[in-house]
Every structure is written in structure tokens, then in C-alpha cells.
């Protein structure tokens, strides 16, 4: 159980009506964490010289010692809660590892925790309850952050599966990395990096494997000339196809066809 003394905490709502702007000049708190729960509007912030925006439904995280300035634009109604605390050596995570803006998946519950924490300010002997509530707030923000990562990972893997399916069905076309990336609203560098991360091979290697699988099937199951097999698997010339096939399979297309047919005859005799 955490017995560290509660050195400091404060929680308060913030609000500015449409047409009224609020600004906090450049400053920092050497030991205090600030969390801004944005319920309405968008809070503009500069953290260590870098600009960011915290829209409604997100939390702005300001780690201890971070130089920052806040601006609440006059163009929108602004409201939310500000929590600042220090003295939690066990509860507090490494806030410097958190992104500055975290979208919240369960905004209703998080708001209720802020409201409850504000009420505890007027209660005697509230330290244990305060610790508990701040711990719940941190846990909920952390969960939202992890859920977002999991969603991003799922979306990334789903996209790669779609790209693989597309290459499997279109290997006979003269596809380039730029063509494939454009179809899925990516640039070719994003595609190459993400595909490698998810599958362990490059998009080109996967496309070649699709073509080689199809070529092996055509060589064994049909009597198509090698030049036609090359064309059917996306190669511009038989020479280019034969070089790629020899590199991938270890045999020329003709050698592969003969070896497979010989093996089939031996199996029939048995």
C-alpha cells in the first residue's frame, strides 16, 4: 500500500464562453503534473516549444518541469477540468513517456471522477479517497491510451491483410509499389515500412512469392508455354520470368516442370 505523503493536489473546472479568450503565459512547475480534461472546445498548447491541440474528449498531459503556455481561443465555448498533483511516487507513471494529447474512450466516467475528486476537497481526512480517485483517473487515461494503440495496431494489420489480398488477386498485372500504395491511400514509404513490420518481408518479396506460387501451379497443372506463364504471372518477358523463377525456386521453369511430371509418373507406378 502506498504510504507516501500527499504533498499537493488541486482540481478545478475551467470555462470560457464563446468570444472570450484565455491565455496562460509561458511557465513550468518543477514537481507538479498537470492534466487538462477538455470537455468543450479545443485547448491550444505549446510544450517545450512544440505546438499541439487538445480537442473535446481528450486529456492534455503536462509532465513536471515542462515549459508550456496555454491558450483557450475565443472562437469556441471552452470547458473542462484541470488537475495538478505531486508527491505520488508509486501512483504516478512516467508522464514523459505519455503522448501530450490522449483521446479518452470513456469520457463520461472520467468526468465523473474529476467531479468526485473536486468534491473531496471539502471533506476532512480525504487523503485516502483522493489517492484512490487520482489512481483511477490515471488508470482510465492509461487504458484509453492502450486502447488507442490496440485499435491502431488492428487497423494497420487489417490494411496489410487487404493489401496482401489485392496482390494475390492481381499478381498478373505490372504492379509497382507506388500503384499499390496509392490504392490504399498510403505513400510508398509508409507501405514498405508498415508491410515489413507486420509481415517480416517487403511488399515486393510478397508479390514475387504470389507470382512464383502461381507459376508453379501453371507449370504443373497446364501445358502452357513458359512465355505464356511469364505473361500470366506479371512478367514482361520470358527471360525476366526465368531469371526470377530460377532465383526463387532453384530450377528453371522447364526443369521444374520436368521434375514434377517425373515425380508424378513415379508415384503412379507405385
Short mmCIF file of C-alpha atoms in Angstrom, two decimals:
data_model
loop_
_atom_site.label_atom_id
_atom_site.label_comp_id
_atom_site.label_asym_id
_atom_site.label_seq_id
_atom_site.Cartn_x
_atom_site.Cartn_y
_atom_site.Cartn_z
CA UNK A 1 0.00 0.00 0.00
CA UNK A 2 1.28 3.48 -0.89
CA UNK A 3 2.11 5.45 2.27
CA UNK A 4 3.95 8.33 0.60
CA UNK A 5 2.71 11.69 1.88
CA UNK A 6 0.33 13.58 -0.35
CA UNK A 7 2.31 16.75 -0.91
CA UNK A 8 -0.14 18.61 -3.10
CA UNK A 9 -3.16 18.36 -5.33
CA UNK A 10 -5.75 20.70 -6.77
CA UNK A 11 -8.64 20.18 -9.14
CA UNK A 12 -10.86 22.86 -10.61
CA UNK A 13 -13.15 23.41 -13.57
CA UNK A 14 -12.21 25.85 -16.31
CA UNK A 15 -14.62 27.63 -18.60
CA UNK A 16 -14.67 30.46 -21.11
CA UNK A 17 -17.67 31.50 -23.13
CA UNK A 18 -17.77 31.96 -26.89
CA UNK A 19 -15.97 35.21 -27.75
CA UNK A 20 -13.81 35.20 -24.63
CA UNK A 21 -10.22 34.05 -24.87
CA UNK A 22 -7.99 32.98 -22.00
CA UNK A 23 -4.22 32.64 -22.03
CA UNK A 24 -1.62 31.35 -19.63
CA UNK A 25 1.90 32.68 -20.33
CA UNK A 26 4.98 30.52 -20.59
CA UNK A 27 5.71 28.77 -17.29
CA UNK A 28 6.56 25.43 -15.73
CA UNK A 29 6.00 23.50 -12.49
CA UNK A 30 9.13 21.75 -11.32
CA UNK A 31 7.38 18.93 -9.39
CA UNK A 32 3.73 19.08 -10.43
CA UNK A 33 1.88 17.10 -13.08
CA UNK A 34 -0.96 18.90 -14.87
CA UNK A 35 -3.83 17.07 -16.58
CA UNK A 36 -6.44 19.04 -18.52
CA UNK A 37 -9.65 17.19 -19.30
CA UNK A 38 -11.20 19.05 -22.27
CA UNK A 39 -14.98 18.71 -22.44
CA UNK A 40 -15.78 21.52 -24.90
CA UNK A 41 -13.70 23.43 -27.42
CA UNK A 42 -10.02 22.97 -28.16
CA UNK A 43 -7.14 23.96 -25.89
CA UNK A 44 -4.03 25.14 -27.75
CA UNK A 45 -0.71 24.45 -26.07
CA UNK A 46 2.99 24.86 -26.65
CA UNK A 47 5.06 22.24 -24.83
CA UNK A 48 8.80 22.83 -24.88
CA UNK A 49 8.30 24.96 -27.99
CA UNK A 50 6.15 22.43 -29.87
CA UNK A 51 2.51 23.21 -30.70
CA UNK A 52 -0.34 20.81 -30.03
CA UNK A 53 -4.12 20.92 -29.73
CA UNK A 54 -6.30 19.08 -27.23
CA UNK A 55 -9.83 18.78 -28.66
CA UNK A 56 -13.01 17.98 -26.75
CA UNK A 57 -12.92 14.44 -25.40
CA UNK A 58 -9.19 14.37 -24.74
CA UNK A 59 -6.71 14.93 -21.92
CA UNK A 60 -3.71 17.23 -22.22
CA UNK A 61 -0.73 15.85 -20.26
CA UNK A 62 1.92 18.27 -18.98
CA UNK A 63 4.77 16.44 -17.18
CA UNK A 64 6.71 18.04 -14.31
CA UNK A 65 9.36 20.53 -15.39
CA UNK A 66 7.84 21.10 -18.83
CA UNK A 67 7.83 24.66 -20.14
CA UNK A 68 4.37 25.37 -21.52
CA UNK A 69 1.83 28.01 -22.39
CA UNK A 70 -1.91 27.52 -22.83
CA UNK A 71 -4.42 29.33 -24.99
CA UNK A 72 -8.18 28.97 -24.93
CA UNK A 73 -9.38 30.56 -28.23
CA UNK A 74 -12.35 32.90 -28.25
CA UNK A 75 -13.93 31.20 -31.25
CA UNK A 76 -15.50 28.40 -29.20
CA UNK A 77 -17.04 27.66 -25.84
CA UNK A 78 -14.29 26.14 -23.69
CA UNK A 79 -14.83 23.95 -20.64
CA UNK A 80 -13.22 21.13 -18.74
CA UNK A 81 -11.25 20.31 -15.61
CA UNK A 82 -7.67 20.91 -14.57
CA UNK A 83 -5.95 18.53 -12.16
CA UNK A 84 -2.50 19.21 -10.75
CA UNK A 85 -0.73 17.00 -8.24
CA UNK A 86 2.67 15.99 -6.91
CA UNK A 87 4.01 13.59 -4.32
CA UNK A 88 2.84 10.29 -5.82
CA UNK A 89 5.98 8.23 -6.29
CA UNK A 90 4.08 4.97 -6.72
CA UNK A 91 0.83 6.05 -8.39
CA UNK A 92 2.33 8.36 -10.96
CA UNK A 93 3.61 6.74 -14.16
CA UNK A 94 6.45 8.16 -16.21
CA UNK A 95 4.45 11.00 -17.72
CA UNK A 96 7.29 11.91 -20.07
CA UNK A 97 6.52 8.65 -21.92
CA UNK A 98 2.88 9.62 -22.46
CA UNK A 99 1.81 11.50 -25.59
CA UNK A 100 0.81 15.11 -24.87
CA UNK A 101 -2.79 14.58 -26.05
CA UNK A 102 -4.72 11.39 -25.26
CA UNK A 103 -8.25 10.82 -26.67
CA UNK A 104 -10.49 9.37 -23.97
CA UNK A 105 -12.63 6.33 -24.74
CA UNK A 106 -14.87 6.59 -21.63
CA UNK A 107 -15.34 10.33 -21.23
CA UNK A 108 -18.43 10.08 -19.02
CA UNK A 109 -16.64 8.00 -16.37
CA UNK A 110 -13.53 10.18 -16.41
CA UNK A 111 -15.58 13.36 -15.99
CA UNK A 112 -17.41 11.77 -13.04
CA UNK A 113 -14.06 11.01 -11.38
CA UNK A 114 -12.93 14.63 -11.77
CA UNK A 115 -16.22 15.86 -10.31
CA UNK A 116 -15.91 13.47 -7.37
CA UNK A 117 -12.31 14.48 -6.77
CA UNK A 118 -13.34 18.13 -6.67
CA UNK A 119 -15.96 17.34 -4.02
CA UNK A 120 -13.32 15.60 -1.87
CA UNK A 121 -11.54 18.96 -1.47
CA UNK A 122 -14.16 19.97 1.09
CA UNK A 123 -14.08 16.70 3.04
CA UNK A 124 -11.94 16.16 6.15
CA UNK A 125 -9.39 13.32 6.18
CA UNK A 126 -9.83 12.82 2.44
CA UNK A 127 -6.27 11.77 1.60
CA UNK A 128 -7.03 8.08 1.09
CA UNK A 129 -10.04 8.85 -1.12
CA UNK A 130 -8.01 11.40 -3.08
CA UNK A 131 -5.24 8.88 -3.71
CA UNK A 132 -7.81 6.34 -4.86
CA UNK A 133 -9.55 8.77 -7.21
CA UNK A 134 -6.33 10.07 -8.77
CA UNK A 135 -5.20 6.48 -9.22
CA UNK A 136 -8.47 5.68 -11.01
CA UNK A 137 -8.10 8.77 -13.21
CA UNK A 138 -4.57 7.75 -14.22
CA UNK A 139 -5.67 4.17 -14.85
CA UNK A 140 -8.54 5.29 -17.07
CA UNK A 141 -6.33 7.64 -19.08
CA UNK A 142 -3.72 4.89 -19.43
CA UNK A 143 -6.41 2.44 -20.60
CA UNK A 144 -7.61 4.93 -23.22
CA UNK A 145 -4.05 5.28 -24.44
CA UNK A 146 -3.57 1.50 -24.67
CA UNK A 147 -6.97 1.06 -26.38
CA UNK A 148 -5.94 3.62 -28.97
CA UNK A 149 -2.68 1.76 -29.59
CA UNK A 150 -4.54 -1.54 -29.92
CA UNK A 151 -7.02 0.00 -32.36
CA UNK A 152 -4.21 1.47 -34.43
CA UNK A 153 -2.44 -1.90 -34.49
CA UNK A 154 -5.64 -3.69 -35.50
CA UNK A 155 -6.30 -1.17 -38.27
CA UNK A 156 -2.74 -1.46 -39.51
CA UNK A 157 -2.89 -5.26 -39.63
CA UNK A 158 -6.30 -5.17 -41.32
CA UNK A 159 -4.92 -2.85 -44.01
CA UNK A 160 -1.95 -5.13 -44.63
CA UNK A 161 -4.29 -8.11 -45.00
CA UNK A 162 -6.25 -6.17 -47.61
CA UNK A 163 -3.02 -5.31 -49.44
CA UNK A 164 -1.95 -8.96 -49.42
CA UNK A 165 -5.34 -10.00 -50.79
CA UNK A 166 -5.03 -7.38 -53.53
CA UNK A 167 -1.58 -8.62 -54.55
CA UNK A 168 -2.73 -12.26 -54.53
CA UNK A 169 -5.58 -11.40 -56.89
CA UNK A 170 -3.62 -9.03 -59.14
CA UNK A 171 -0.14 -10.54 -59.36
CA UNK A 172 -0.53 -10.88 -63.14
CA UNK A 173 -0.59 -7.09 -63.51
CA UNK A 174 2.51 -4.93 -63.76
CA UNK A 175 2.23 -3.58 -60.22
CA UNK A 176 4.58 -1.06 -58.66
CA UNK A 177 4.93 -0.11 -55.01
CA UNK A 178 3.51 3.31 -55.85
CA UNK A 179 0.46 1.74 -57.56
CA UNK A 180 -0.35 -0.43 -54.53
CA UNK A 181 0.24 2.38 -52.03
CA UNK A 182 -1.98 4.79 -53.95
CA UNK A 183 -4.85 2.32 -53.99
CA UNK A 184 -4.81 2.21 -50.17
CA UNK A 185 -4.20 5.95 -49.62
CA UNK A 186 -0.64 5.44 -48.41
CA UNK A 187 2.65 6.68 -49.73
CA UNK A 188 5.11 4.03 -50.86
CA UNK A 189 7.41 4.60 -47.90
CA UNK A 190 4.56 4.08 -45.40
CA UNK A 191 3.53 0.94 -47.24
CA UNK A 192 7.04 -0.52 -47.34
CA UNK A 193 7.72 0.21 -43.66
CA UNK A 194 4.34 -0.99 -42.34
CA UNK A 195 4.26 -4.12 -44.52
CA UNK A 196 7.74 -5.09 -43.32
CA UNK A 197 6.78 -4.51 -39.68
CA UNK A 198 3.62 -6.64 -39.92
CA UNK A 199 4.77 -9.48 -42.21
CA UNK A 200 8.54 -9.56 -41.83
CA UNK A 201 9.08 -9.24 -45.60
CA UNK A 202 8.85 -6.41 -48.11
CA UNK A 203 5.82 -5.86 -50.39
CA UNK A 204 7.99 -6.75 -53.40
CA UNK A 205 9.05 -10.04 -51.81
CA UNK A 206 5.41 -10.90 -51.14
CA UNK A 207 4.38 -10.02 -54.70
CA UNK A 208 7.17 -12.22 -56.06
CA UNK A 209 6.05 -15.09 -53.82
CA UNK A 210 2.49 -14.74 -55.18
CA UNK A 211 3.81 -14.85 -58.73
CA UNK A 212 6.04 -17.84 -58.04
CA UNK A 213 3.19 -19.79 -56.41
CA UNK A 214 1.00 -19.14 -59.44
CA UNK A 215 3.84 -20.01 -61.84
CA UNK A 216 4.49 -23.35 -60.14
CA UNK A 217 0.81 -24.20 -60.34
CA UNK A 218 0.61 -23.30 -64.06
CA UNK A 219 3.78 -25.23 -64.90
CA UNK A 220 2.47 -28.38 -63.20
CA UNK A 221 -1.25 -28.20 -63.98
CA UNK A 222 -1.13 -26.93 -67.57
CA UNK A 223 0.91 -27.26 -70.75
CA UNK A 224 1.19 -23.51 -71.22
CA UNK A 225 4.47 -22.43 -72.85
CA UNK A 226 6.90 -20.72 -70.49
CA UNK A 227 6.40 -17.40 -72.28
CA UNK A 228 2.65 -17.55 -71.56
CA UNK A 229 3.28 -18.49 -67.93
CA UNK A 230 5.55 -15.45 -67.68
CA UNK A 231 2.83 -13.21 -69.06
CA UNK A 232 0.18 -14.75 -66.78
CA UNK A 233 2.28 -14.00 -63.70
CA UNK A 234 3.07 -10.37 -64.43
CA UNK A 235 6.45 -10.57 -66.15
CA UNK A 236 7.19 -8.53 -69.27
CA UNK A 237 9.39 -11.17 -70.85
CA UNK A 238 10.13 -14.88 -70.60
CA UNK A 239 13.78 -14.07 -69.89
CA UNK A 240 12.88 -11.90 -66.91
CA UNK A 241 10.50 -14.57 -65.63
CA UNK A 242 13.01 -17.39 -65.99
CA UNK A 243 15.66 -15.45 -64.08
CA UNK A 244 13.22 -14.67 -61.26
CA UNK A 245 11.95 -18.28 -61.15
CA UNK A 246 15.47 -19.75 -61.04
CA UNK A 247 16.41 -17.39 -58.20
CA UNK A 248 13.28 -18.24 -56.18
CA UNK A 249 12.94 -21.99 -56.85
CA UNK A 250 16.47 -23.10 -57.71
CA UNK A 251 15.42 -24.57 -61.08
CA UNK A 252 14.46 -23.14 -64.43
CA UNK A 253 10.73 -23.31 -65.26
CA UNK A 254 11.41 -26.15 -67.71
CA UNK A 255 13.48 -28.11 -65.18
CA UNK A 256 10.77 -27.62 -62.56
CA UNK A 257 8.04 -28.84 -64.91
CA UNK A 258 10.01 -31.94 -65.93
CA UNK A 259 10.92 -32.76 -62.31
CA UNK A 260 7.29 -32.51 -61.17
CA UNK A 261 5.97 -34.64 -64.04
CA UNK A 262 8.68 -37.25 -63.44
CA UNK A 263 7.75 -37.38 -59.77
CA UNK A 264 4.07 -37.83 -60.72
CA UNK A 265 4.87 -40.76 -63.03
CA UNK A 266 6.94 -42.47 -60.34
CA UNK A 267 4.06 -42.03 -57.93
CA UNK A 268 1.63 -43.55 -60.44
CA UNK A 269 3.87 -46.62 -60.93
CA UNK A 270 3.97 -47.18 -57.19
#
